Amino acid sequence: MNSFEANFDGLVGPTHNYAGLSEGNVASKLSANDISSPRNAALQGINKMKALHDLGMTQGVFAPQERPDIFSLRRLGFSGTDANVLEQAYKVAPSVLSACCSASSMWTANAATVSPSGDSLDGKIHFTPANLTNKFHRSLEPETTGNILKSVFNDDKYFNHHLHLNDNDHFGDEGAANHTRLCGSYGEQGVEIFTFGKYAFNASMPAPKKYPARQTLEASQAVARLHGLSDDGVVYVQQNPDVIDQGVFHNDVISVGNQNVLFYHEQAFLNTDVFLNELSEKFAKTSSEQLHFIKVPTEEVSLEDCVKTYLFNTQIITLNDGTMTIIAPMHCHDNPRVKAYLDKLVTQNTPIKQVKYFDVNESMKNGGGPACLRLRVAMTQQELGAVNQNCLMNDELYSNLTAWVNKHYRDSICFDDLRDPSLLVESRTALDELTQLLKLGSVYRFQR
Ligand code: SUG
């Protein structure tokens, strides 16, 4: 295969905890203040990466961010030694402390939007880190995300890196969580689907009423401009505001695409017919493959079941034999209606032929399924050759990462642990070692 899709999964960081930080994300709110296991969370993620590698996929590893984010706490007025900073924040602003300790960068679907070289005017792969402005804890991520992306994709002959969009709700951008791409073969021009939650400059247009729309149309348009995408290579579609109000905070909780397949819930979009017509027309200009629109009706799987099981936060991957496999969380297996749907799906006339279930429960409890954990980068062999090879999963990296987690990560964390200065030291020691393992250079502030 000359072109393919690589998945870069976010490694869960050493401070992984449940802080209930994400209004609009049902699982995050439900798990607030539960005790987390950073070690299990990281191992679950690494095991998923290894399993995809074993399936013959190109699998990358994306480093976590430094947390506690002492630099942000100092910026917000806490001072003294690092231990004083943590203690003061714990006493007077516990919510700020939790936010500055979140390991949320593990959900790399939100790290950036990536456009492959087949789509861009200059023939390079484009990366724009997401500004994640809607949630304070996530808005701390883009700068370091940019550093890590530049270190992994470090060759300007092939890769073009942009600055994240302006940090303002008008340009709220959640990266690949609201972006999917249909194509014939991965290396050819495809059609990029940008899903948005609201219009930034027109309050009279439809928008959710209860929960925030995290992505604006204007942000999506800016990313498409930066990436040099042609009008024929882009479709914008608004997410149904009612589903956002029912807990579908990102589009990848309600639809997912791969090559010639779009798998979506019937309530996912506004003006679905107009959207699918435009998509079909544009797709037909780029590929002669037959398009498969797999629509899941509410009567078969309710919206509530989608949000609980993350049926659509699954990865659809193309194996080397050309068939597609769904990578699903165990929650889909354990829900009889969703399991029955998936059992039926693999017998039908679509490219999807099997489902594999994974335990990513530590991530699911914060609203992140298998697809949230990965950033997709469609690329050619040549482009892969220009990637930092130390970040690509193989048997050796798997055992090194497993040993690294077992050496540095705690078994459990609760809110009170976040003020512990030794957690900061442990976390920095671990990340410093990781940057050597992955040969990333000094991507963190504490290293500069
Ligand atoms: O941004 N949860 C993340 C989950 C992101 C899922 N990503 C995608 N759907 N692509 C979020 O809401 C919860 C953190 C906490 O509550 O401790 C959190 O940030």
mmCIF file of N, CA, C and O in Angstrom, residues 396-448:
data_model
loop_
_atom_site.group_PDB
_atom_site.id
_atom_site.type_symbol
_atom_site.label_atom_id
_atom_site.label_comp_id
_atom_site.label_asym_id
_atom_site.label_seq_id
_atom_site.Cartn_x
_atom_site.Cartn_y
_atom_site.Cartn_z
ATOM 1 N N GLU A 396 9.539 -3.187 20.555
ATOM 2 C CA GLU A 396 10.495 -2.621 21.511
ATOM 3 C C GLU A 396 9.900 -1.392 22.221
ATOM 4 O O GLU A 396 9.979 -1.262 23.444
ATOM 5 N N LEU A 397 9.265 -0.515 21.439
ATOM 6 C CA LEU A 397 8.685 0.680 22.062
ATOM 7 C C LEU A 397 7.573 0.273 23.024
ATOM 8 O O LEU A 397 7.419 0.853 24.096
ATOM 9 N N TYR A 398 6.820 -0.746 22.638
ATOM 10 C CA TYR A 398 5.749 -1.220 23.521
ATOM 11 C C TYR A 398 6.316 -1.646 24.871
ATOM 12 O O TYR A 398 5.825 -1.242 25.926
ATOM 13 N N SER A 399 7.378 -2.423 24.842
ATOM 14 C CA SER A 399 7.894 -2.864 26.157
ATOM 15 C C SER A 399 8.570 -1.717 26.897
ATOM 16 O O SER A 399 8.453 -1.611 28.116
ATOM 17 N N ASN A 400 9.209 -0.803 26.176
ATOM 18 C CA ASN A 400 9.798 0.366 26.856
ATOM 19 C C ASN A 400 8.734 1.250 27.501
ATOM 20 O O ASN A 400 8.904 1.717 28.628
ATOM 21 N N LEU A 401 7.648 1.467 26.767
ATOM 22 C CA LEU A 401 6.601 2.348 27.310
ATOM 23 C C LEU A 401 5.898 1.697 28.493
ATOM 24 O O LEU A 401 5.570 2.360 29.485
ATOM 25 N N THR A 402 5.682 0.385 28.386
ATOM 26 C CA THR A 402 5.032 -0.319 29.489
ATOM 27 C C THR A 402 5.901 -0.229 30.749
ATOM 28 O O THR A 402 5.405 0.060 31.844
ATOM 29 N N ALA A 403 7.186 -0.437 30.569
ATOM 30 C CA ALA A 403 8.103 -0.368 31.721
ATOM 31 C C ALA A 403 8.144 1.068 32.268
ATOM 32 O O ALA A 403 8.158 1.288 33.492
ATOM 33 N N TRP A 404 8.126 2.029 31.372
ATOM 34 C CA TRP A 404 8.159 3.447 31.777
ATOM 35 C C TRP A 404 6.924 3.795 32.622
ATOM 36 O O TRP A 404 7.033 4.434 33.670
ATOM 37 N N VAL A 405 5.758 3.344 32.176
ATOM 38 C CA VAL A 405 4.529 3.610 32.943
ATOM 39 C C VAL A 405 4.614 2.921 34.300
ATOM 40 O O VAL A 405 4.350 3.534 35.351
ATOM 41 N N ASN A 406 5.011 1.663 34.308
ATOM 42 C CA ASN A 406 5.061 0.934 35.576
ATOM 43 C C ASN A 406 6.059 1.551 36.551
ATOM 44 O O ASN A 406 5.867 1.495 37.764
ATOM 45 N N LYS A 407 7.084 2.173 36.007
ATOM 46 C CA LYS A 407 8.088 2.788 36.876
ATOM 47 C C LYS A 407 7.599 4.126 37.464
ATOM 48 O O LYS A 407 7.846 4.421 38.626
ATOM 49 N N HIS A 408 6.889 4.913 36.669
ATOM 50 C CA HIS A 408 6.621 6.301 37.085
ATOM 51 C C HIS A 408 5.189 6.596 37.514
ATOM 52 O O HIS A 408 4.955 7.609 38.178
ATOM 53 N N TYR A 409 4.221 5.791 37.098
ATOM 54 C CA TYR A 409 2.822 6.196 37.301
ATOM 55 C C TYR A 409 2.258 5.661 38.606
ATOM 56 O O TYR A 409 2.552 4.530 39.016
ATOM 57 N N ARG A 410 1.387 6.462 39.204
ATOM 58 C CA ARG A 410 0.703 6.016 40.423
ATOM 59 C C ARG A 410 -0.458 5.099 40.062
ATOM 60 O O ARG A 410 -1.060 5.222 39.006
ATOM 61 N N ASP A 411 -0.771 4.243 41.030
ATOM 62 C CA ASP A 411 -1.910 3.341 40.864
ATOM 63 C C ASP A 411 -3.224 4.088 40.910
ATOM 64 O O ASP A 411 -4.176 3.727 40.239
ATOM 65 N N SER A 412 -3.256 5.107 41.787
ATOM 66 C CA SER A 412 -4.523 5.832 41.915
ATOM 67 C C SER A 412 -4.267 7.288 42.274
ATOM 68 O O SER A 412 -3.221 7.622 42.845
ATOM 69 N N ILE A 413 -5.242 8.117 41.909
ATOM 70 C CA ILE A 413 -5.156 9.557 42.215
ATOM 71 C C ILE A 413 -6.544 10.068 42.594
ATOM 72 O O ILE A 413 -7.540 9.735 41.941
ATOM 73 N N CYS A 414 -6.582 10.871 43.673
ATOM 74 C CA CYS A 414 -7.826 11.581 43.983
ATOM 75 C C CYS A 414 -7.489 13.064 44.075
ATOM 76 O O CYS A 414 -6.310 13.445 43.995
ATOM 77 N N PHE A 415 -8.488 13.907 44.268
ATOM 78 C CA PHE A 415 -8.257 15.351 44.195
ATOM 79 C C PHE A 415 -7.140 15.805 45.140
ATOM 80 O O PHE A 415 -6.270 16.593 44.763
ATOM 81 N N ASP A 416 -7.157 15.296 46.375
ATOM 82 C CA ASP A 416 -6.154 15.742 47.360
ATOM 83 C C ASP A 416 -4.715 15.492 46.913
ATOM 84 O O ASP A 416 -3.801 16.197 47.335
ATOM 85 N N ASP A 417 -4.523 14.486 46.069
ATOM 86 C CA ASP A 417 -3.156 14.166 45.614
ATOM 87 C C ASP A 417 -2.589 15.244 44.693
ATOM 88 O O ASP A 417 -1.368 15.320 44.515
ATOM 89 N N LEU A 418 -3.464 16.052 44.113
ATOM 90 C CA LEU A 418 -2.992 16.988 43.088
ATOM 91 C C LEU A 418 -2.087 18.089 43.663
ATOM 92 O O LEU A 418 -1.296 18.694 42.961
ATOM 93 N N ARG A 419 -2.216 18.343 44.970
ATOM 94 C CA ARG A 419 -1.375 19.402 45.568
ATOM 95 C C ARG A 419 -0.035 18.851 46.032
ATOM 96 O O ARG A 419 0.817 19.589 46.525
ATOM 97 N N ASP A 420 0.148 17.544 45.917
ATOM 98 C CA ASP A 420 1.360 16.898 46.417
ATOM 99 C C ASP A 420 2.551 17.277 45.523
ATOM 100 O O ASP A 420 2.589 16.900 44.352
ATOM 101 N N PRO A 421 3.531 18.015 46.074
ATOM 102 C CA PRO A 421 4.649 18.441 45.214
ATOM 103 C C PRO A 421 5.409 17.247 44.633
ATOM 104 O O PRO A 421 6.019 17.373 43.567
ATOM 105 N N SER A 422 5.325 16.083 45.303
ATOM 106 C CA SER A 422 6.066 14.954 44.708
ATOM 107 C C SER A 422 5.393 14.445 43.429
ATOM 108 O O SER A 422 6.061 13.867 42.566
ATOM 109 N N LEU A 423 4.075 14.698 43.280
ATOM 110 C CA LEU A 423 3.420 14.312 42.020
ATOM 111 C C LEU A 423 3.993 15.151 40.862
ATOM 112 O O LEU A 423 4.206 14.646 39.764
ATOM 113 N N LEU A 424 4.266 16.412 41.166
ATOM 114 C CA LEU A 424 4.873 17.283 40.146
ATOM 115 C C LEU A 424 6.260 16.763 39.763
ATOM 116 O O LEU A 424 6.587 16.641 38.570
ATOM 117 N N VAL A 425 7.037 16.413 40.768
ATOM 118 C CA VAL A 425 8.403 15.930 40.499
ATOM 119 C C VAL A 425 8.338 14.606 39.714
ATOM 120 O O VAL A 425 9.029 14.424 38.710
ATOM 121 N N GLU A 426 7.449 13.717 40.159
ATOM 122 C CA GLU A 426 7.302 12.417 39.462
ATOM 123 C C GLU A 426 6.912 12.629 38.004
ATOM 124 O O GLU A 426 7.434 11.973 37.101
ATOM 125 N N SER A 427 5.990 13.564 37.808
ATOM 126 C CA SER A 427 5.472 13.797 36.470
ATOM 127 C C SER A 427 6.575 14.367 35.563
ATOM 128 O O SER A 427 6.753 13.916 34.420
ATOM 129 N N ARG A 428 7.311 15.340 36.091
ATOM 130 C CA ARG A 428 8.387 15.923 35.273
ATOM 131 C C ARG A 428 9.504 14.909 35.001
ATOM 132 O O ARG A 428 10.047 14.864 33.891
ATOM 133 N N THR A 429 9.808 14.097 35.995
ATOM 134 C CA THR A 429 10.851 13.083 35.795
ATOM 135 C C THR A 429 10.422 12.114 34.688
ATOM 136 O O THR A 429 11.198 11.769 33.789
ATOM 137 N N ALA A 430 9.150 11.712 34.771
ATOM 138 C CA ALA A 430 8.632 10.762 33.767
ATOM 139 C C ALA A 430 8.686 11.386 32.371
ATOM 140 O O ALA A 430 9.150 10.752 31.410
ATOM 141 N N LEU A 431 8.223 12.628 32.248
ATOM 142 C CA LEU A 431 8.155 13.251 30.922
ATOM 143 C C LEU A 431 9.555 13.518 30.362
ATOM 144 O O LEU A 431 9.785 13.394 29.157
ATOM 145 N N ASP A 432 10.470 13.872 31.251
ATOM 146 C CA ASP A 432 11.832 14.102 30.792
ATOM 147 C C ASP A 432 12.407 12.807 30.187
ATOM 148 O O ASP A 432 13.030 12.811 29.127
ATOM 149 N N GLU A 433 12.131 11.704 30.883
ATOM 150 C CA GLU A 433 12.605 10.405 30.379
ATOM 151 C C GLU A 433 11.908 10.048 29.057
ATOM 152 O O GLU A 433 12.532 9.529 28.128
ATOM 153 N N LEU A 434 10.619 10.382 28.993
ATOM 154 C CA LEU A 434 9.852 10.065 27.769
ATOM 155 C C LEU A 434 10.411 10.825 26.564
ATOM 156 O O LEU A 434 10.507 10.273 25.468
ATOM 157 N N THR A 435 10.776 12.085 26.782
ATOM 158 C CA THR A 435 11.287 12.859 25.637
ATOM 159 C C THR A 435 12.586 12.234 25.123
ATOM 160 O O THR A 435 12.898 12.349 23.935
ATOM 161 N N GLN A 436 13.303 11.566 26.017
ATOM 162 C CA GLN A 436 14.526 10.880 25.547
ATOM 163 C C GLN A 436 14.159 9.598 24.787
ATOM 164 O O GLN A 436 14.735 9.295 23.741
ATOM 165 N N LEU A 437 13.181 8.890 25.350
ATOM 166 C CA LEU A 437 12.736 7.642 24.715
ATOM 167 C C LEU A 437 12.212 7.908 23.297
ATOM 168 O O LEU A 437 12.515 7.182 22.349
ATOM 169 N N LEU A 438 11.431 8.969 23.166
ATOM 170 C CA LEU A 438 10.818 9.277 21.862
ATOM 171 C C LEU A 438 11.663 10.261 21.044
ATOM 172 O O LEU A 438 11.266 10.649 19.945
ATOM 173 N N LYS A 439 12.789 10.663 21.613
ATOM 174 C CA LYS A 439 13.697 11.633 20.969
ATOM 175 C C LYS A 439 12.932 12.865 20.451
ATOM 176 O O LYS A 439 12.981 13.228 19.276
ATOM 177 N N LEU A 440 12.248 13.501 21.408
ATOM 178 C CA LEU A 440 11.417 14.653 21.046
ATOM 179 C C LEU A 440 12.141 15.974 21.215
ATOM 180 O O LEU A 440 11.667 17.009 20.741
ATOM 181 N N GLY A 441 13.256 15.973 21.932
ATOM 182 C CA GLY A 441 13.890 17.255 22.265
ATOM 183 C C GLY A 441 13.149 17.904 23.426
ATOM 184 O O GLY A 441 12.330 17.268 24.099
ATOM 185 N N SER A 442 13.399 19.203 23.621
ATOM 186 C CA SER A 442 12.803 19.896 24.783
ATOM 187 C C SER A 442 11.467 20.514 24.403
ATOM 188 O O SER A 442 11.381 21.695 24.069
ATOM 189 N N VAL A 443 10.412 19.715 24.463
ATOM 190 C CA VAL A 443 9.102 20.219 24.049
ATOM 191 C C VAL A 443 8.338 20.869 25.204
ATOM 192 O O VAL A 443 7.353 21.574 24.981
ATOM 193 N N TYR A 444 8.804 20.612 26.441
ATOM 194 C CA TYR A 444 8.065 21.124 27.604
ATOM 195 C C TYR A 444 8.692 22.390 28.138
ATOM 196 O O TYR A 444 9.910 22.580 28.064
ATOM 197 N N ARG A 445 7.847 23.225 28.787
ATOM 198 C CA ARG A 445 8.364 24.478 29.348
ATOM 199 C C ARG A 445 9.396 24.193 30.434
ATOM 200 O O ARG A 445 10.386 24.898 30.542
ATOM 201 N N PHE A 446 9.144 23.169 31.248
ATOM 202 C CA PHE A 446 10.081 22.939 32.358
ATOM 203 C C PHE A 446 11.469 22.499 31.856
ATOM 204 O O PHE A 446 12.437 22.525 32.603
ATOM 205 N N GLN A 447 11.539 22.148 30.584
ATOM 206 C CA GLN A 447 12.830 21.727 30.024
ATOM 207 C C GLN A 447 13.556 22.906 29.353
ATOM 208 O O GLN A 447 14.663 22.737 28.892
ATOM 209 N N ARG A 448 12.874 24.053 29.274
ATOM 210 C CA ARG A 448 13.451 25.144 28.471
ATOM 211 C C ARG A 448 14.099 26.208 29.335
ATOM 212 O O ARG A 448 13.747 26.368 30.490
#
